[in-house]
Short mmCIF file of C-alpha atoms in Angstrom, two decimals:
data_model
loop_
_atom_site.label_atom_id
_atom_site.label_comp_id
_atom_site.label_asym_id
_atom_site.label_seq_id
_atom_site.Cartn_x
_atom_site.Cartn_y
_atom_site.Cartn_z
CA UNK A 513 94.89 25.32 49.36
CA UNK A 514 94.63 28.33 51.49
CA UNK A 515 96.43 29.76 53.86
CA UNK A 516 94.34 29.55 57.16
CA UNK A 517 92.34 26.28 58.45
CA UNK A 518 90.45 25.39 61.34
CA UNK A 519 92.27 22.92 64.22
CA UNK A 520 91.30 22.30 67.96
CA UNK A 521 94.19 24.49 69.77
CA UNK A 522 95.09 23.96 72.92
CA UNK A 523 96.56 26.94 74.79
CA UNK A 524 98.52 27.84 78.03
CA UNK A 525 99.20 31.34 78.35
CA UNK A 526 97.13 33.22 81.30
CA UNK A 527 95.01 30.87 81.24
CA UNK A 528 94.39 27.07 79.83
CA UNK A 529 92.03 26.58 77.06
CA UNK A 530 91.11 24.74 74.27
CA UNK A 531 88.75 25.43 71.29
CA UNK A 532 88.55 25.16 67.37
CA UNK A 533 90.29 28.21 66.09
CA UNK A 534 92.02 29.27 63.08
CA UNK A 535 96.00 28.57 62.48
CA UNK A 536 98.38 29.39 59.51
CA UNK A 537 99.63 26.77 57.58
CA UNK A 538 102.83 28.26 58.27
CA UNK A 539 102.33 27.52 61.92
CA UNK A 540 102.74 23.70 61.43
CA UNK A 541 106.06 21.73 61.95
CA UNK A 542 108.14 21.71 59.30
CA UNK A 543 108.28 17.68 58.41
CA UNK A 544 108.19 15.87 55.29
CA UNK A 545 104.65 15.41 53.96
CA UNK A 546 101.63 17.10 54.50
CA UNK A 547 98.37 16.18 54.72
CA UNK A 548 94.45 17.21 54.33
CA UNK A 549 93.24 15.50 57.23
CA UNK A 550 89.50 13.68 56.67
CA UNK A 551 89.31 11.87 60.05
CA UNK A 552 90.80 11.79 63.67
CA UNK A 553 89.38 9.42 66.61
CA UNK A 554 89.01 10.13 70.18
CA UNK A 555 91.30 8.27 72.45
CA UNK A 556 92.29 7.98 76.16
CA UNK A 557 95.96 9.97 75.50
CA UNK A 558 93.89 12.61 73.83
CA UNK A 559 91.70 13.39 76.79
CA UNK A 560 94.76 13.70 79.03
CA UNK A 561 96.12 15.98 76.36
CA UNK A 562 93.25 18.13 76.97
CA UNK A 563 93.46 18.82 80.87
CA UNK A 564 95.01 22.08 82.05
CA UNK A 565 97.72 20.18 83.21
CA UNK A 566 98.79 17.69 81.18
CA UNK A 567 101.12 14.71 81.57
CA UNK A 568 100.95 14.54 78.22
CA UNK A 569 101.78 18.14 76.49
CA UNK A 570 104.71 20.50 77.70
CA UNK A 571 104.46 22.73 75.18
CA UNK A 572 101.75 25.44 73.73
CA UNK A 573 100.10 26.26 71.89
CA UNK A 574 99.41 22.76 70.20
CA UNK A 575 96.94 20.78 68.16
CA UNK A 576 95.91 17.21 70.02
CA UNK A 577 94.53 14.12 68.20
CA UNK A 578 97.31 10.93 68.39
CA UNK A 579 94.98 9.58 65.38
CA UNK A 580 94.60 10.98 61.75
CA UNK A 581 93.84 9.82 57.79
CA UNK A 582 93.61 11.58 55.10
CA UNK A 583 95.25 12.79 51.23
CA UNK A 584 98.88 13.58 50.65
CA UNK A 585 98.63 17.58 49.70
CA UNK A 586 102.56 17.83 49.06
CA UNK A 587 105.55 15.38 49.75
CA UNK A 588 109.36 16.01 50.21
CA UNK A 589 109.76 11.78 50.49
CA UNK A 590 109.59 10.00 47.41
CA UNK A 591 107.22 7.14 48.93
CA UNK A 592 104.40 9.44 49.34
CA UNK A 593 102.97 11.79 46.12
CA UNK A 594 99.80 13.85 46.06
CA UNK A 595 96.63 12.32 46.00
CA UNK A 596 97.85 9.31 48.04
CA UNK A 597 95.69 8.35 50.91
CA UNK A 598 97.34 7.73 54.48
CA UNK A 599 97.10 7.21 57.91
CA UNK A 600 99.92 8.44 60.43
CA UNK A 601 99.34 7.42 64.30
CA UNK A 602 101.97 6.50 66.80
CA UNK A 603 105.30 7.62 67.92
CA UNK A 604 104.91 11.86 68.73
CA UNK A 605 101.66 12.42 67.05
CA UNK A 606 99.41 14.56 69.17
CA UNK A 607 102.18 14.44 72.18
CA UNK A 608 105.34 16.56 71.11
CA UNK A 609 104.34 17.03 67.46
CA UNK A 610 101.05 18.75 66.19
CA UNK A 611 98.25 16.14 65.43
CA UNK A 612 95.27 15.32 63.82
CA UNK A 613 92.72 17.56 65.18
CA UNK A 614 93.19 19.80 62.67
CA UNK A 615 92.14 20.00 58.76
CA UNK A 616 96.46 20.04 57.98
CA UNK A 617 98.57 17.97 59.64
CA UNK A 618 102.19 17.74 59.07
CA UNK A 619 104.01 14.44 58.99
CA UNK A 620 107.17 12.95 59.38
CA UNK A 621 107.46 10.32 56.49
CA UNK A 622 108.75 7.73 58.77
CA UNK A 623 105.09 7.60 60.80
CA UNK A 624 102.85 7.24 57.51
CA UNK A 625 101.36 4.14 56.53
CA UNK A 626 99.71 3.92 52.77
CA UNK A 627 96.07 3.47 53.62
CA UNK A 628 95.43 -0.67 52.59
CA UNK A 629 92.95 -1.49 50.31
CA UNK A 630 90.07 -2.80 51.46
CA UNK A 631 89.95 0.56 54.07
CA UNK A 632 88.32 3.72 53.74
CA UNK A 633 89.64 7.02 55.50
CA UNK A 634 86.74 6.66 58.17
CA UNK A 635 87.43 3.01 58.45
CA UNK A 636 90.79 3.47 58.97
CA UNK A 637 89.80 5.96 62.28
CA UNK A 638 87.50 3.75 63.92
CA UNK A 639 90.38 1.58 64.34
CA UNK A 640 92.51 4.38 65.30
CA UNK A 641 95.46 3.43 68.05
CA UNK A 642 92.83 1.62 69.50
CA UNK A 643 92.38 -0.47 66.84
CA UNK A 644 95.79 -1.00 65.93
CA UNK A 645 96.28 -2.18 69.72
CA UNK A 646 93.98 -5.09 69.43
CA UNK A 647 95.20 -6.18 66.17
CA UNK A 648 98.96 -5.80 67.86
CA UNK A 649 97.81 -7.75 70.54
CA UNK A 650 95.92 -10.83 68.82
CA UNK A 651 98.77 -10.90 66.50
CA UNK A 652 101.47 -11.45 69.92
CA UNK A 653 98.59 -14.04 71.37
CA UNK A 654 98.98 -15.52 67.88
CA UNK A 655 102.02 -15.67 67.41
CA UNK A 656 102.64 -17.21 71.12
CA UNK A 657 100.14 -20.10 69.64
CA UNK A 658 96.67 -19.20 70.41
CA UNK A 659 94.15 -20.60 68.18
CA UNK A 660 90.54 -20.76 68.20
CA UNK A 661 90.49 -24.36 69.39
CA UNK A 662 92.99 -23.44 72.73
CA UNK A 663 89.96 -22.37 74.55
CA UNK A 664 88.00 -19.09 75.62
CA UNK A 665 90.00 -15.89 75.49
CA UNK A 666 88.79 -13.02 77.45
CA UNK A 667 88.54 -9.07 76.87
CA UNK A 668 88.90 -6.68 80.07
CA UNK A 669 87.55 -3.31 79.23
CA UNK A 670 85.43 -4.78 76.83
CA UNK A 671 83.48 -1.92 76.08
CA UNK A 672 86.26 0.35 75.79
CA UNK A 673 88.29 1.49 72.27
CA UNK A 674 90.60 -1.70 72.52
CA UNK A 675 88.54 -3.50 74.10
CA UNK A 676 85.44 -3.41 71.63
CA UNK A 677 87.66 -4.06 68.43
CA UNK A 678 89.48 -6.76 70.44
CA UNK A 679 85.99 -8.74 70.83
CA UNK A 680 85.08 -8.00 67.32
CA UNK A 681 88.30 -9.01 65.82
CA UNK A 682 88.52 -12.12 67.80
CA UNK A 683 85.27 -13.12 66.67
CA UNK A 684 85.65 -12.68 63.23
CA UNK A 685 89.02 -14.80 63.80
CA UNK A 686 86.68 -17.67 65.51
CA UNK A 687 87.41 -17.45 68.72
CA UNK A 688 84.94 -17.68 72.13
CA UNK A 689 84.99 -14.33 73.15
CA UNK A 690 84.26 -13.48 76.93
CA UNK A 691 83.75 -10.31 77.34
CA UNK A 692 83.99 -8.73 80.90
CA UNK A 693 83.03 -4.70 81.83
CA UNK A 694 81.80 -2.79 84.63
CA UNK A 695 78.83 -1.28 83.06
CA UNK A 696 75.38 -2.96 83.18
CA UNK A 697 74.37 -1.11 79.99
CA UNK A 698 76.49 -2.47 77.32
CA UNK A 699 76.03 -5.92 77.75
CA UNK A 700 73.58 -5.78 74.67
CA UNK A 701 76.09 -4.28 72.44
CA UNK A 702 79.07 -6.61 73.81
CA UNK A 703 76.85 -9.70 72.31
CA UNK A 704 75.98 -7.61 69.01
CA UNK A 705 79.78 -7.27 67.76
CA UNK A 706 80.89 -10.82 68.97
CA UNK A 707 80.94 -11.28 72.61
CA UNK A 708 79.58 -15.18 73.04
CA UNK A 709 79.63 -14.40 76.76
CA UNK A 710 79.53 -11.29 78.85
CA UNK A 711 80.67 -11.09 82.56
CA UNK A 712 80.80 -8.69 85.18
CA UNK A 713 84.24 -6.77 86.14
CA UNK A 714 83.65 -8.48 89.87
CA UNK A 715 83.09 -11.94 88.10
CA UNK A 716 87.21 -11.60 87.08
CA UNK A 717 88.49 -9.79 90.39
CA UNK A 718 86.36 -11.34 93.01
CA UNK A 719 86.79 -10.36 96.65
CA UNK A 720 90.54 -11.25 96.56
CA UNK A 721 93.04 -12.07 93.96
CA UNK A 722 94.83 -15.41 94.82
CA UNK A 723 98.57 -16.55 93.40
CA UNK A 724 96.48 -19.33 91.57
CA UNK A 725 93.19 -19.71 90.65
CA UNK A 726 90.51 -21.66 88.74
CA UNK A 727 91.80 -22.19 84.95
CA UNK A 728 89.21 -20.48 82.91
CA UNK A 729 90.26 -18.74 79.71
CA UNK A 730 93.06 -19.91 77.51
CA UNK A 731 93.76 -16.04 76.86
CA UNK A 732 93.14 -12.50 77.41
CA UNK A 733 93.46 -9.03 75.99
CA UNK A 734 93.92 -6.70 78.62
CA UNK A 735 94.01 -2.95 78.35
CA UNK A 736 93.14 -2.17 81.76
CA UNK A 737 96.28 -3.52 83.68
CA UNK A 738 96.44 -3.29 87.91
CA UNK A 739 94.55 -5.67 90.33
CA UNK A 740 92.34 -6.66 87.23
CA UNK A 741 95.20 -8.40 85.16
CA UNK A 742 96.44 -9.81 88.61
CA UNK A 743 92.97 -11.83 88.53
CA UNK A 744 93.58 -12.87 84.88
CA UNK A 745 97.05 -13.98 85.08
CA UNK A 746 95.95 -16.23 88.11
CA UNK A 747 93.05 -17.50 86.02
CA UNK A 748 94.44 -18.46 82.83
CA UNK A 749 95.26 -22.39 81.30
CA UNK A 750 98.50 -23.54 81.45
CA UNK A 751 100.56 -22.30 78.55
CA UNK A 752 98.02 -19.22 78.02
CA UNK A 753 98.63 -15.61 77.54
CA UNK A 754 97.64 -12.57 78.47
CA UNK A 755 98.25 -8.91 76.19
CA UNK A 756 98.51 -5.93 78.20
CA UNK A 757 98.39 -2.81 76.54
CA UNK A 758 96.88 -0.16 79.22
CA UNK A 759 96.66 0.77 83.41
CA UNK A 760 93.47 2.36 83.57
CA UNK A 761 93.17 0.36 86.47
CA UNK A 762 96.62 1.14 87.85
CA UNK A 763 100.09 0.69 87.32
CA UNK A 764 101.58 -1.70 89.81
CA UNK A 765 101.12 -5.42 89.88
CA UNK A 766 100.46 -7.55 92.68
CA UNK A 767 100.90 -10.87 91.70
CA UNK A 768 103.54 -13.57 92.13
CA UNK A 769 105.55 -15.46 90.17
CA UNK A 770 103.40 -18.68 90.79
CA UNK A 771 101.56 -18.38 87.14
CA UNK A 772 104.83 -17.97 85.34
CA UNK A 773 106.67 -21.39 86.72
CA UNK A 774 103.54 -23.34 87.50
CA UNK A 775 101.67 -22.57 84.67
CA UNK A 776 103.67 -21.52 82.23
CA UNK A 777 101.73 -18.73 81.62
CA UNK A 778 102.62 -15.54 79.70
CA UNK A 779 102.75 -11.69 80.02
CA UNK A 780 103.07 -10.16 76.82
CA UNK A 781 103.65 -6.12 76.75
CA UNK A 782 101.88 -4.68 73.65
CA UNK A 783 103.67 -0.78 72.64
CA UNK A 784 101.39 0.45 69.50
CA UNK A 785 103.72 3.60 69.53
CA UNK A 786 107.10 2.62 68.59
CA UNK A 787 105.94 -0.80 67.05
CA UNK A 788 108.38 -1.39 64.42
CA UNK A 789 106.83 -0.11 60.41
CA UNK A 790 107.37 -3.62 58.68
CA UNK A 791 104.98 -4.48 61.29
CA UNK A 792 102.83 -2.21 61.29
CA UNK A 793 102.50 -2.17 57.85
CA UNK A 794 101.87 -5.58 58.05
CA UNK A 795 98.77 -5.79 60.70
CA UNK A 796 97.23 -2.57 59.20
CA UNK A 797 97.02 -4.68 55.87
CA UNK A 798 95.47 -7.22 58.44
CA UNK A 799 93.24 -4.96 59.59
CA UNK A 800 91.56 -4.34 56.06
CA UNK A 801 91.49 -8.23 55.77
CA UNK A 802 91.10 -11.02 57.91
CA UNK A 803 90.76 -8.39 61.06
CA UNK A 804 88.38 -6.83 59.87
CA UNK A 805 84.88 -6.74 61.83
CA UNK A 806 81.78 -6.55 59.00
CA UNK A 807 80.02 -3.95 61.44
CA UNK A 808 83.59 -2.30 61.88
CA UNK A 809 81.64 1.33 61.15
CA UNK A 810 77.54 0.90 61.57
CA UNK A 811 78.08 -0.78 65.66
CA UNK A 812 81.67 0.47 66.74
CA UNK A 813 81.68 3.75 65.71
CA UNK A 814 80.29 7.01 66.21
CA UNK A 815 81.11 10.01 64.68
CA UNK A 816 81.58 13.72 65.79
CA UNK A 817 82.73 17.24 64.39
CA UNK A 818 85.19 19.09 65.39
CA UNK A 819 83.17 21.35 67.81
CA UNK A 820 82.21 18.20 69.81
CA UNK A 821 85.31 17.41 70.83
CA UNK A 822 85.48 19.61 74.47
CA UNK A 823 82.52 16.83 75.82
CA UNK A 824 84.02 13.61 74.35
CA UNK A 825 87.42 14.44 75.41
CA UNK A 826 86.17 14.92 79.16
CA UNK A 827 83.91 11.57 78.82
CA UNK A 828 86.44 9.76 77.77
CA UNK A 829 88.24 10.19 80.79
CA UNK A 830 85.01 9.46 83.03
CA UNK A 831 84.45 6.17 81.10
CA UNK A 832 81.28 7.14 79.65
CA UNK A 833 82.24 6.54 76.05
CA UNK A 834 81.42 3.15 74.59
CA UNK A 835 83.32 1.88 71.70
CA UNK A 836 85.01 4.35 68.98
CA UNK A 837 84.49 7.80 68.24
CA UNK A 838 85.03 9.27 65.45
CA UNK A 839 86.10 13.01 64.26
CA UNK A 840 84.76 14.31 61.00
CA UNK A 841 87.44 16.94 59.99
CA UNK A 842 86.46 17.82 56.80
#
């Protein structure tokens, strides 16, 4: 391999910026494996990553990207060997340790998952954290009892990274999918990867959100948080669920405790980064199985360079990306 490789570097001297630029391969953390990276996704922790002043990164220069696949190049851990193929996401990927917008990537062993068969590299990125959100999630709505037969489950966000797979997956499990979002223009693609109904975000928050509501969906998958899962948690069945995985729309709650002891109802806190590896292992090997949306790559996904990223980092943050993007390293 050589010596040099392109990587998206974020820096904060003088000045902030952040472009594709060349780095040694001596410049990357010294962990246990390294790998060629083939693909990285665009996700909502990235584009934070990327302001000038980040929540997310203290430290430069670094290399972004939470999300990466690719080929073992060299291994000090005897589970991984050259020529494996693997995906690493979670825990301080792209945050405190350099990530996967960058052709090398350098990996504690502890974060890599063996890429399942039944996945490709690509594949493997349009899931992404994203991805391996909704799978966490439908597994916790599972594993509470949810099945097909329960009753509608909704998806906030729908049109979002967790929110698309979540409709697709839950489809492809057999479930009614409602699928609510507060953009006119994807209702289209909602219905194309599963959505049996789509509904406006104002149809799930009306004017006011009351202790107790209407019982409408047996479930939901919620990565948007605030006064939105309020509404849902006052709207589900007795006995239903609701996985919460984001707070795009805001970090408090202002509820009551009237859907807990009068419905029975459940808040279940998804964590994708620190989710235990037998686990993870686990629902990745779901995800190249009975997860696993047969348009997972032609309607979810689309893909970018390395050079696009500046745009899709800053739309991601505006809301004006739709689904999963994808970034081509190679």
């Amino acid at each position: 391999m050589e010596t040099t490789f392109s990587a998206y570097v974020l820096r904060n001297e003088e000045s902030f910026s952040a472009k594709v630029d060349k780095l040694e391969v001596a410049s990357l953390p010294d962990s246990d494996v390294l790998i060629e990276v083939h693909y990285s996704s665009v996700n909502y922790k990235d584009g934070l990553a990327n302001k000038p002043k980040s929540p997310i990164v203290k430290n430069y220069p670094f290399v972004p990207g939470i999300d990466l696949s690719g080929i073992v190049v060299s291994s000090k851990d005897s589970r991984f060997k050259p020529g494996d193929k693997v995906i690493a996401t979670s825990y301080e990927i792209g945050v405190t340790h350099f990530g996967g917008y960058s052709q090398y990537a350098s990996i504690p062993a502890d974060w890599i998952v063996p890429l399942p068969s039944g996945l490709s590299l690509k594949e493997a990125m349009v899931y992404g954290t994203a991805g391996f959100t909704a799978a966490l999630s439908i597994h916790r709505l599972e594993t509470q009892g949810l099945t097909p037969d329960k009753g509608k489950v909704l998806v906030t966000g729908a049109s979002g990274g967790v929110g698309s797979i979540a409709v697709s997956m839950l489809h492809k499990r057999g479930y009614h999918v409602v699928a609510s979002t507060g953009k006119d223009s994807v209702h289209e693609y909602l219905q194309s990867i599963g959505a049996q109904e789509v509904i406006s975000r104002e149809e799930v928050l009306e004017d006011k959100v009351k202790p107790l509501d209407k019982q409408q969906w047996a479930a939901a998958v919620d990565p948007v948080g605030g006064q939105m899962l309020a509404a849902v948690l006052s709207k589900l069945s007795y006995g239903g669920a609701v996985a919460v995985s984001g707070l795009t729309g805001g970090a408090s709650l202002p509820t009551s405790v009237y859907p807990f002891i009068l419905r029975g109802v459940s808040l279940l806190g998804i964590d994708s980064v620190y989710c235990p590896m037998a686990l993870r292992k686990e629902l990745w090997g779901r995800m190249a199985s009975d997860l696993k949306p047969l348009h997972l790559s032609s309607q979810i996904a689309k893909e970018i360079a390395l050079q696009d990223l500046p745009s899709a980092l800053t739309n991601i943050l505006q809301g004006k990306l739709s689904g999963r993007t994808v970034v081509n390293i190679k």
